[in-house]
Coordinates of N, CA, C and O in Angstrom, one line a residue:
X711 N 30.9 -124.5 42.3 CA 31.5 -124.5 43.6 C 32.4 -125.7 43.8 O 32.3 -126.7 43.1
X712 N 33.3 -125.4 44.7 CA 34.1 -127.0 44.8 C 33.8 -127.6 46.1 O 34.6 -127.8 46.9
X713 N 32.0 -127.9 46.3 CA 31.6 -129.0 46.9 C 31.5 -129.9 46.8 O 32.1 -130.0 45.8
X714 N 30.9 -131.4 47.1 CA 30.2 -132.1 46.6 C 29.1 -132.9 46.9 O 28.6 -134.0 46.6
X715 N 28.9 -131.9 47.8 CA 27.4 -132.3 48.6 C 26.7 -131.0 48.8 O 27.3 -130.1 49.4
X716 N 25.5 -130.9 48.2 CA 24.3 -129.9 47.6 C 23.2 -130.7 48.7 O 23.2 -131.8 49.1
X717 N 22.3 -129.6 48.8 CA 20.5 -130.1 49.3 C 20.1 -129.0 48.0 O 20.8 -128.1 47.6
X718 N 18.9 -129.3 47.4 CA 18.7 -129.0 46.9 C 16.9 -128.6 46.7 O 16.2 -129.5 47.1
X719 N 16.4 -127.5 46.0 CA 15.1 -127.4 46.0 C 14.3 -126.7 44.9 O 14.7 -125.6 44.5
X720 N 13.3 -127.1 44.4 CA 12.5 -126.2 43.7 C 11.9 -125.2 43.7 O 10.7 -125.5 43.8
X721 N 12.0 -123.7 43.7 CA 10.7 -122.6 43.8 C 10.0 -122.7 42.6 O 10.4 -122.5 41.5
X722 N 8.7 -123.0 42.9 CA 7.4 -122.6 41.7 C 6.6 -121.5 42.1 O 7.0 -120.9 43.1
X723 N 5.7 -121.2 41.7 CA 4.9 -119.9 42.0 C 3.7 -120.2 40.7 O 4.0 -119.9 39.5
X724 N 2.3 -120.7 41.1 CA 1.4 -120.8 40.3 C 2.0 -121.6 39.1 O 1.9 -121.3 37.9
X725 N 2.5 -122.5 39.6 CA 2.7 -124.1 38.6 C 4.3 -123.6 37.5 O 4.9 -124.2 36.6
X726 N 4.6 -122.2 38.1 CA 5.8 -122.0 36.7 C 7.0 -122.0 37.9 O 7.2 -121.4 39.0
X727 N 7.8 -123.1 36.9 CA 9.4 -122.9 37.7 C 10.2 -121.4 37.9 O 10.5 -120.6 37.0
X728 N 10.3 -121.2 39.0 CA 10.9 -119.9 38.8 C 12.4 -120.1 38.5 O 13.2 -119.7 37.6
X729 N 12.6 -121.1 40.2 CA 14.5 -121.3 40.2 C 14.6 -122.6 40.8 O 13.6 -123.1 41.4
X730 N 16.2 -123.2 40.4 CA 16.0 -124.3 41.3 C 17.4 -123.5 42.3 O 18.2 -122.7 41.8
X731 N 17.3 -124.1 43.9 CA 18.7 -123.4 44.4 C 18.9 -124.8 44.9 O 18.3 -125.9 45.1
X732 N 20.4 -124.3 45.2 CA 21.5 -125.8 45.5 C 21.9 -125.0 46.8 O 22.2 -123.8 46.6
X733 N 21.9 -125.3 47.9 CA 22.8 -125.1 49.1 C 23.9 -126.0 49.5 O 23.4 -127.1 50.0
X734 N 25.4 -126.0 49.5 CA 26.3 -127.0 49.4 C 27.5 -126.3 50.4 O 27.7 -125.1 50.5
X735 N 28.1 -127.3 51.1 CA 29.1 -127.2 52.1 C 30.0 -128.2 52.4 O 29.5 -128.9 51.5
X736 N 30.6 -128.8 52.7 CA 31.4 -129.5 52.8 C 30.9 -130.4 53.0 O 31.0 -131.4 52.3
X737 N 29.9 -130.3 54.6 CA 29.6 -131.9 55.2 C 27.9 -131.5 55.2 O 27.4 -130.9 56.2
X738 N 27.3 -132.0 54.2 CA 25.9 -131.3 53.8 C 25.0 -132.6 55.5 O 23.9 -132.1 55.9
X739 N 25.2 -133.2 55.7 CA 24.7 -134.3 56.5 C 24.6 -133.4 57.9 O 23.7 -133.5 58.6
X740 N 25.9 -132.4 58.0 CA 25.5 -132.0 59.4 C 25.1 -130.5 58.6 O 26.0 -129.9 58.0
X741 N 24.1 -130.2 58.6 CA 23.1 -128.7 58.0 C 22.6 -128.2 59.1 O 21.4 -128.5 59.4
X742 N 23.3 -127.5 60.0 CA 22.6 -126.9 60.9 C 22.2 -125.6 61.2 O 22.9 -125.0 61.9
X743 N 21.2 -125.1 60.8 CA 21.1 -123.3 60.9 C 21.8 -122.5 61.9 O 22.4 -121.4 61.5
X744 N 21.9 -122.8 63.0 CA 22.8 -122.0 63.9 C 24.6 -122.0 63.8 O 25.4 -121.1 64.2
X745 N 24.8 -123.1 63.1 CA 26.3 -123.4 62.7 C 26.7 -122.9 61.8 O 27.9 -122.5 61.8
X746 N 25.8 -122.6 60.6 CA 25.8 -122.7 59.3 C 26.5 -121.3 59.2 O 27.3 -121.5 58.3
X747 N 26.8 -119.7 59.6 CA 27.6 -119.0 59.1 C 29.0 -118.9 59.5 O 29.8 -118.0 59.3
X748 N 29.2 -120.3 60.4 CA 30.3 -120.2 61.2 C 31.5 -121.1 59.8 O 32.8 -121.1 59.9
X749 N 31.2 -121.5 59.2 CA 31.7 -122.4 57.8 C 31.6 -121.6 56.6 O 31.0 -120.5 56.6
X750 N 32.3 -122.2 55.4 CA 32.1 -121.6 54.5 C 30.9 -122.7 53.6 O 31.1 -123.9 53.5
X751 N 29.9 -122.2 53.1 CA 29.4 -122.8 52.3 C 28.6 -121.6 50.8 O 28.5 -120.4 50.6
X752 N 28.1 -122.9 49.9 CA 27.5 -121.7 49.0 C 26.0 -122.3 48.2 O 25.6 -123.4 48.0
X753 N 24.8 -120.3 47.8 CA 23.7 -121.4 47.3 C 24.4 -120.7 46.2 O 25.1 -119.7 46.1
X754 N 23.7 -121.8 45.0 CA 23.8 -121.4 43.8 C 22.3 -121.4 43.4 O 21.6 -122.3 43.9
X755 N 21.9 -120.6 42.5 CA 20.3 -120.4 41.9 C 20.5 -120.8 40.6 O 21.2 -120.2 39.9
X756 N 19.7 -121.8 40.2 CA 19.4 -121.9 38.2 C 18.4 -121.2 38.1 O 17.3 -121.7 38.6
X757 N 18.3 -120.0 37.6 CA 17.2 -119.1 36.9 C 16.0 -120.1 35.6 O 16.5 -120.7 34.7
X758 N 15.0 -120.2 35.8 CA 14.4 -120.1 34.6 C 13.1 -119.5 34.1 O 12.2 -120.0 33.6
X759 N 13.3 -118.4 34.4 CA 13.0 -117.4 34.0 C 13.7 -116.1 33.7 O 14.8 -116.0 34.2
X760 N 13.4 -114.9 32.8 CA 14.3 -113.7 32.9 C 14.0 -113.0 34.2 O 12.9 -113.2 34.7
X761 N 14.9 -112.1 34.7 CA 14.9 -111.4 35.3 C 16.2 -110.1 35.0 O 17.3 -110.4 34.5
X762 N 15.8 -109.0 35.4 CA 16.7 -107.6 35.4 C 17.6 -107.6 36.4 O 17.4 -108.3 37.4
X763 N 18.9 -106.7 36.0 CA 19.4 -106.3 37.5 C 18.4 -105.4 38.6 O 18.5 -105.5 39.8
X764 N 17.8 -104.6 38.0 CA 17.0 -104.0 39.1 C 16.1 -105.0 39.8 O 16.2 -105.2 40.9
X765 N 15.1 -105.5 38.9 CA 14.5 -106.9 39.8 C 15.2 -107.7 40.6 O 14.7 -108.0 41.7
X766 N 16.2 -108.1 40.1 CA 17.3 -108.8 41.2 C 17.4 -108.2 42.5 O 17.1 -108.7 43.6
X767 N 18.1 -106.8 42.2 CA 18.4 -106.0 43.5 C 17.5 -105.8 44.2 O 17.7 -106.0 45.4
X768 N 15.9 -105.3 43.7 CA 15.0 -104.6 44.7 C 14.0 -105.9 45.1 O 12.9 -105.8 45.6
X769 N 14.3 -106.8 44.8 CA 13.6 -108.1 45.3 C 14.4 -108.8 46.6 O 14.1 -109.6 47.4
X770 N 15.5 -108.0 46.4 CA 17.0 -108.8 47.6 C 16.1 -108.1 48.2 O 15.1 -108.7 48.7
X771 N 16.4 -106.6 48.3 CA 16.1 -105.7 49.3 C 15.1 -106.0 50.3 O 15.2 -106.1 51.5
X772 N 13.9 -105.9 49.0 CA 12.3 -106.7 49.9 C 12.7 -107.9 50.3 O 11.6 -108.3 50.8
X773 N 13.3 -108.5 50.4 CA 13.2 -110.1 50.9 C 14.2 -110.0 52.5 O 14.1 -110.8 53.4
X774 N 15.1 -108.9 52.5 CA 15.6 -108.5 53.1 C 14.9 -108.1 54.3 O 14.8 -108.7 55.4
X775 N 14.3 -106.8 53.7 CA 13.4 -106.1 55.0 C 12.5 -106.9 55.7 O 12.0 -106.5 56.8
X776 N 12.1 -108.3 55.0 CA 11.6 -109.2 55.7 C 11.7 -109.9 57.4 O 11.0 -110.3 58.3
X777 N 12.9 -109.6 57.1 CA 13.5 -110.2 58.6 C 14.7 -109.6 59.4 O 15.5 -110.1 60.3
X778 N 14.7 -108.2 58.8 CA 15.7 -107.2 58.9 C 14.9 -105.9 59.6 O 13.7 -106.1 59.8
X779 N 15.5 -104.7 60.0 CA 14.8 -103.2 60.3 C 16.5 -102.8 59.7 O 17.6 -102.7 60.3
X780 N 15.8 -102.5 58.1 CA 16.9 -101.4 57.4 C 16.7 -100.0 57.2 O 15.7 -99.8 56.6
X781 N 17.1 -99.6 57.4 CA 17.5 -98.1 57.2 C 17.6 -97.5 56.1 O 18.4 -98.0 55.3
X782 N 17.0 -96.7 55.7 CA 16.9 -95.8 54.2 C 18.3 -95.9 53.5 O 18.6 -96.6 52.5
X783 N 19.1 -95.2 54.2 CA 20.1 -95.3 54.1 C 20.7 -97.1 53.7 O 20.9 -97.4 52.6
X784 N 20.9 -97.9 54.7 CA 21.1 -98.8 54.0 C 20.5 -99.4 53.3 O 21.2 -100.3 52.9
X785 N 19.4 -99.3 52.8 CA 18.4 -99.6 51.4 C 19.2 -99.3 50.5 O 19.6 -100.2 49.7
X786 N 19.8 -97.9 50.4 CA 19.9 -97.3 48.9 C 21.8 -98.4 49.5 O 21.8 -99.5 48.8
X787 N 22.5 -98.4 49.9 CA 23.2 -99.1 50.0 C 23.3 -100.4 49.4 O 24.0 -100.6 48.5
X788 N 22.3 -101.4 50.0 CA 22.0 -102.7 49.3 C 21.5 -102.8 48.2 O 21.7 -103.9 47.6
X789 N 20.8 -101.8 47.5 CA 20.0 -102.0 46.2 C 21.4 -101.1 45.2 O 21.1 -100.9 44.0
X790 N 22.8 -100.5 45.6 CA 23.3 -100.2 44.6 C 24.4 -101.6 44.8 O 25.1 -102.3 44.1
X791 N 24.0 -101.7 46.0 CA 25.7 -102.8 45.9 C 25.1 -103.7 44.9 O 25.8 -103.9 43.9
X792 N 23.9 -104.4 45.0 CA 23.6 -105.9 44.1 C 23.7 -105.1 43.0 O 24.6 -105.4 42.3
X793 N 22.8 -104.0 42.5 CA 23.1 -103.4 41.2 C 24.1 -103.6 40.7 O 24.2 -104.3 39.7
X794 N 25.1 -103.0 41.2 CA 27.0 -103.4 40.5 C 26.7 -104.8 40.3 O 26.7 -105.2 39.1
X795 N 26.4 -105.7 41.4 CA 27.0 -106.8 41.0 C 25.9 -107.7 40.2 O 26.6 -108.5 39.5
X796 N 24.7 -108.0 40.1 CA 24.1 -109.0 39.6 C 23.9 -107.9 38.0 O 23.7 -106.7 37.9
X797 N 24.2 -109.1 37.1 CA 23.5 -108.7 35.4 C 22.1 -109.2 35.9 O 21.4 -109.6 36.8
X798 N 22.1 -108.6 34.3 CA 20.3 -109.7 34.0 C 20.9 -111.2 34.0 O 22.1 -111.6 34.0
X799 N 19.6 -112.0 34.1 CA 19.8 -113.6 34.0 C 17.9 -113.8 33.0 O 16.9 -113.1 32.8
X800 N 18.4 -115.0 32.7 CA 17.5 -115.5 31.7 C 17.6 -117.2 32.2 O 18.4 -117.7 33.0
X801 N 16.4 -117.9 31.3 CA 16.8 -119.3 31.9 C 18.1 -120.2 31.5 O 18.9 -120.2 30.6
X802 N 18.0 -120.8 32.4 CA 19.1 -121.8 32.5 C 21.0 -121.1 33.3 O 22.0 -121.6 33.6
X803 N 20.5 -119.5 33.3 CA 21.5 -118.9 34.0 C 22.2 -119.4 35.6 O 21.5 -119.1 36.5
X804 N 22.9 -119.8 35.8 CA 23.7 -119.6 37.1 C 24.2 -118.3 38.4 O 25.3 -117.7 38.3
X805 N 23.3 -118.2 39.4 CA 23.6 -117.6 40.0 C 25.0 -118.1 41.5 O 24.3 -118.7 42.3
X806 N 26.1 -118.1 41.9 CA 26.8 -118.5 43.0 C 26.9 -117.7 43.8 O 27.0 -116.6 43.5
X807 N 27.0 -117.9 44.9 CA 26.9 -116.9 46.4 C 27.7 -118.1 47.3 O 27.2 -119.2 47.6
X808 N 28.9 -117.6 47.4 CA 29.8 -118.1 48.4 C 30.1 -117.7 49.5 O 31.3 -117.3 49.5
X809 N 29.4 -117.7 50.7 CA 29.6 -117.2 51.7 C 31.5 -118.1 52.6 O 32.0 -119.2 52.6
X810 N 31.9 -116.8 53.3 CA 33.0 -117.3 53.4 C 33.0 -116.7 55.4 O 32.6 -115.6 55.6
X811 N 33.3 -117.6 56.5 CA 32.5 -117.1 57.8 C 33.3 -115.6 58.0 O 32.7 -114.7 58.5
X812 N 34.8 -115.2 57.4 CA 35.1 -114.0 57.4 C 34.1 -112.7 56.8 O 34.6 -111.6 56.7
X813 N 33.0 -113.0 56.6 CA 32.0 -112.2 56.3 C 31.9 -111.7 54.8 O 31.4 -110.7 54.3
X814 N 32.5 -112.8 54.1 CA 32.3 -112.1 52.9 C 31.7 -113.2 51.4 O 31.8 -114.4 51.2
X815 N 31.2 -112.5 50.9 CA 30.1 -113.5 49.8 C 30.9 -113.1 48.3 O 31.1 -112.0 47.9
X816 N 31.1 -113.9 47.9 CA 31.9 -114.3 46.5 C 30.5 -114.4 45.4 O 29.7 -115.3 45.8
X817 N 30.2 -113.8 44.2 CA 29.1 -114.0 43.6 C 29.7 -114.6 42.4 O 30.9 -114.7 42.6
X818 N 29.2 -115.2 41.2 CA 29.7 -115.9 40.4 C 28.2 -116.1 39.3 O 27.2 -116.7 39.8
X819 N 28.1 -115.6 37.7 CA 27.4 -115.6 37.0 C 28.4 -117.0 36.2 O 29.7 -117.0 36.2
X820 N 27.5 -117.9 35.7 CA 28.0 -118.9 35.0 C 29.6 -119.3 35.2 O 30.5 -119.4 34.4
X821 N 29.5 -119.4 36.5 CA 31.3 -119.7 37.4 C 32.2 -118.7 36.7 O 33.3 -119.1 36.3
X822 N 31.7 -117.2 36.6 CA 32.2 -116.4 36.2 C 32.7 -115.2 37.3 O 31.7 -114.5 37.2
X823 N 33.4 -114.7 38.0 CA 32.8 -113.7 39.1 C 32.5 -112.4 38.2 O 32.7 -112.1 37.1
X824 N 31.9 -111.9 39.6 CA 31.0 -110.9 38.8 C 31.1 -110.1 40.5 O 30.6 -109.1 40.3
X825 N 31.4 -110.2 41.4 CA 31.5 -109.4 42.4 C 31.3 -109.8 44.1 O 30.6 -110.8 44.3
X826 N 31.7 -109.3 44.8 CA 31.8 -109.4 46.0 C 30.9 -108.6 47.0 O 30.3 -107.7 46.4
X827 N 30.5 -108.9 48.5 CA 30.7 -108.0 49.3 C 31.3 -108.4 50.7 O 31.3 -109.4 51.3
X828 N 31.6 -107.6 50.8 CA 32.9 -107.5 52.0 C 32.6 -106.9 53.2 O 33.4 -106.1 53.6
X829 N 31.2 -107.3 53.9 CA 30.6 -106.4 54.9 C 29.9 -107.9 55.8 O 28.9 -108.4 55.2
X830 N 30.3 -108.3 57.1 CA 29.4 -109.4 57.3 C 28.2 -109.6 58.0 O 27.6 -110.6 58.3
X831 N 27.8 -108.1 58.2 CA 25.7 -108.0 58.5 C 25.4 -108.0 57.2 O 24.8 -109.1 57.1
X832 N 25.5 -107.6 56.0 CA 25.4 -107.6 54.7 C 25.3 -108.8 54.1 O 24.4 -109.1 53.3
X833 N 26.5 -109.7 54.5 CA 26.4 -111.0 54.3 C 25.6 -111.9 54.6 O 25.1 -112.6 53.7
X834 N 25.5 -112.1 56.3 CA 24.4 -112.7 56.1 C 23.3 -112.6 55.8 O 22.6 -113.6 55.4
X835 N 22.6 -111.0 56.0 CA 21.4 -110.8 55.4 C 21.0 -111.2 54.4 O 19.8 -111.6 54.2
X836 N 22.1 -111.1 53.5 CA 21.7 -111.8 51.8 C 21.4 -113.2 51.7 O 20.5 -113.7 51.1
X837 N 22.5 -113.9 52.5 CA 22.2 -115.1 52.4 C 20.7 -116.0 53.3 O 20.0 -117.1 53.1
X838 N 20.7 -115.2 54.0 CA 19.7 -115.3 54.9 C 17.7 -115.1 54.6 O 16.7 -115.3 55.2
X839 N 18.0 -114.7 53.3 CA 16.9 -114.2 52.0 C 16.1 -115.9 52.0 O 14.9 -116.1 52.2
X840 N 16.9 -116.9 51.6 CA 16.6 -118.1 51.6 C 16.7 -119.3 52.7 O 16.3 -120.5 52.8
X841 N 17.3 -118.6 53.5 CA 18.0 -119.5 54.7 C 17.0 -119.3 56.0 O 16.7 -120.3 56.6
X842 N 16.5 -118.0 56.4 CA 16.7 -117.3 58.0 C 15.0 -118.3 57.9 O 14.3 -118.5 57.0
X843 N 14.9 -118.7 59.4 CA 13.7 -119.4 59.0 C 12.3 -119.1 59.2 O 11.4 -119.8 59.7
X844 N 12.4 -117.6 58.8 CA 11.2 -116.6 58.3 C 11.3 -116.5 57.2 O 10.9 -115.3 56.8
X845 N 11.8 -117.5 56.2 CA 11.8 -117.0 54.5 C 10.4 -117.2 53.9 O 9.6 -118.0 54.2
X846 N 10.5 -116.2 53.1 CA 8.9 -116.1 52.5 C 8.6 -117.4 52.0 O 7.4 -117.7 52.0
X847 N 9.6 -118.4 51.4 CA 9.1 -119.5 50.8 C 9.5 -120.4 52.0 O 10.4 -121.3 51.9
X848 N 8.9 -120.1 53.2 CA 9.1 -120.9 54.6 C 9.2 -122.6 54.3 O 9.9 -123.3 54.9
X849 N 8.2 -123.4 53.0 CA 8.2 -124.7 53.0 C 9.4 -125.0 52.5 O 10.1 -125.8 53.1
X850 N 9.9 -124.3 51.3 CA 11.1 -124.7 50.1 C 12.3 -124.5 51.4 O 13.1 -125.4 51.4
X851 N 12.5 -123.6 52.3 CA 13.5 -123.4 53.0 C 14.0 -124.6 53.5 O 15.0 -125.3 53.3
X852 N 12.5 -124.7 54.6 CA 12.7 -126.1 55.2 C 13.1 -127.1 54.2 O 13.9 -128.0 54.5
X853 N 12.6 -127.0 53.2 CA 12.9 -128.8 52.7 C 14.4 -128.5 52.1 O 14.9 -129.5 51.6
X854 N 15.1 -127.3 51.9 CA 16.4 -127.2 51.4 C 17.0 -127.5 53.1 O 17.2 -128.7 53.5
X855 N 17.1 -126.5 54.0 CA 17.6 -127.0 55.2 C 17.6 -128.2 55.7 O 18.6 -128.4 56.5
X856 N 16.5 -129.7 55.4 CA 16.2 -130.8 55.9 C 17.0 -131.6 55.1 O 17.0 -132.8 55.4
X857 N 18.1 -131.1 53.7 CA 18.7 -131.8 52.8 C 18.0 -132.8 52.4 O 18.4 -134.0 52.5
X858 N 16.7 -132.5 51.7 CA 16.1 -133.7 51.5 C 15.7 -133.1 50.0 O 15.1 -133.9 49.2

């Protein structure tokens, strides 16, 4: 990304690193959840672990329905759109998600693109997977949001 100010955090799960994610925006000092889709900012994920595109996709989805009421219909929606766009990842892989407040998320494998979407309930839902502050990893959230 061309930030230069990241918060940054570890997910583990029974002592094994899963991912590290970077959340970065311009002025990382003012991090405010309510502000935060009105800017552009982006997370990036280091994998270290493998994962599938299908695991990718139907893990968005569940992580999604978490704090969402989706629709069958948009289910099969969300789980083909990430399909198109996430490959497999293995460790040390780079995931980027560029949210842009025009509603749209820029993805990027190893500062590669690899795909878009261009819908902004979609948008933030995705990004909101790690962000909304009902995320399943509610401690790791906070301590990325606290930029600490």
């Amino acid at each position: 990304t061309d930030y230069q100010q990241c918060s940054s955090e570890r997910l583990k799960v029974l002592f094994m690193k899963i991912y590290d994610i970077f959340l970065c925006k311009e002025n990382i000092a003012d991090l405010d959840y309510n502000k935060l889709f009105t800017e552009k900012f982006s997370l990036t994920i280091k994998y270290w672990r493998n994962f599938s595109t299908e695991e990718l996709s139907e893990s968005s989805l569940e992580e999604i329905n978490r704090n969402y009421a989706v629709s069958a219909e948009q289910s099969k929606y969300i789980v083909s759109t990430l399909a198109d766009i996430f490959p497999d990842v293995g460790p040390k892989d780079l995931i980027s998600a560029i949210y842009k407040p025009k509603g749209t998320v820029e993805f990027y494998k190893n500062s590669q693109p690899i795909g878009q979407i261009n819908d902004l309930q979609f948008a933030k839902q995705f990004m909101n997977i790690w962000l909304h502050p009902n995320a399943r990893f509610e401690k790791s959230r906070n301590r990325l949001m606290a930029n600490k």
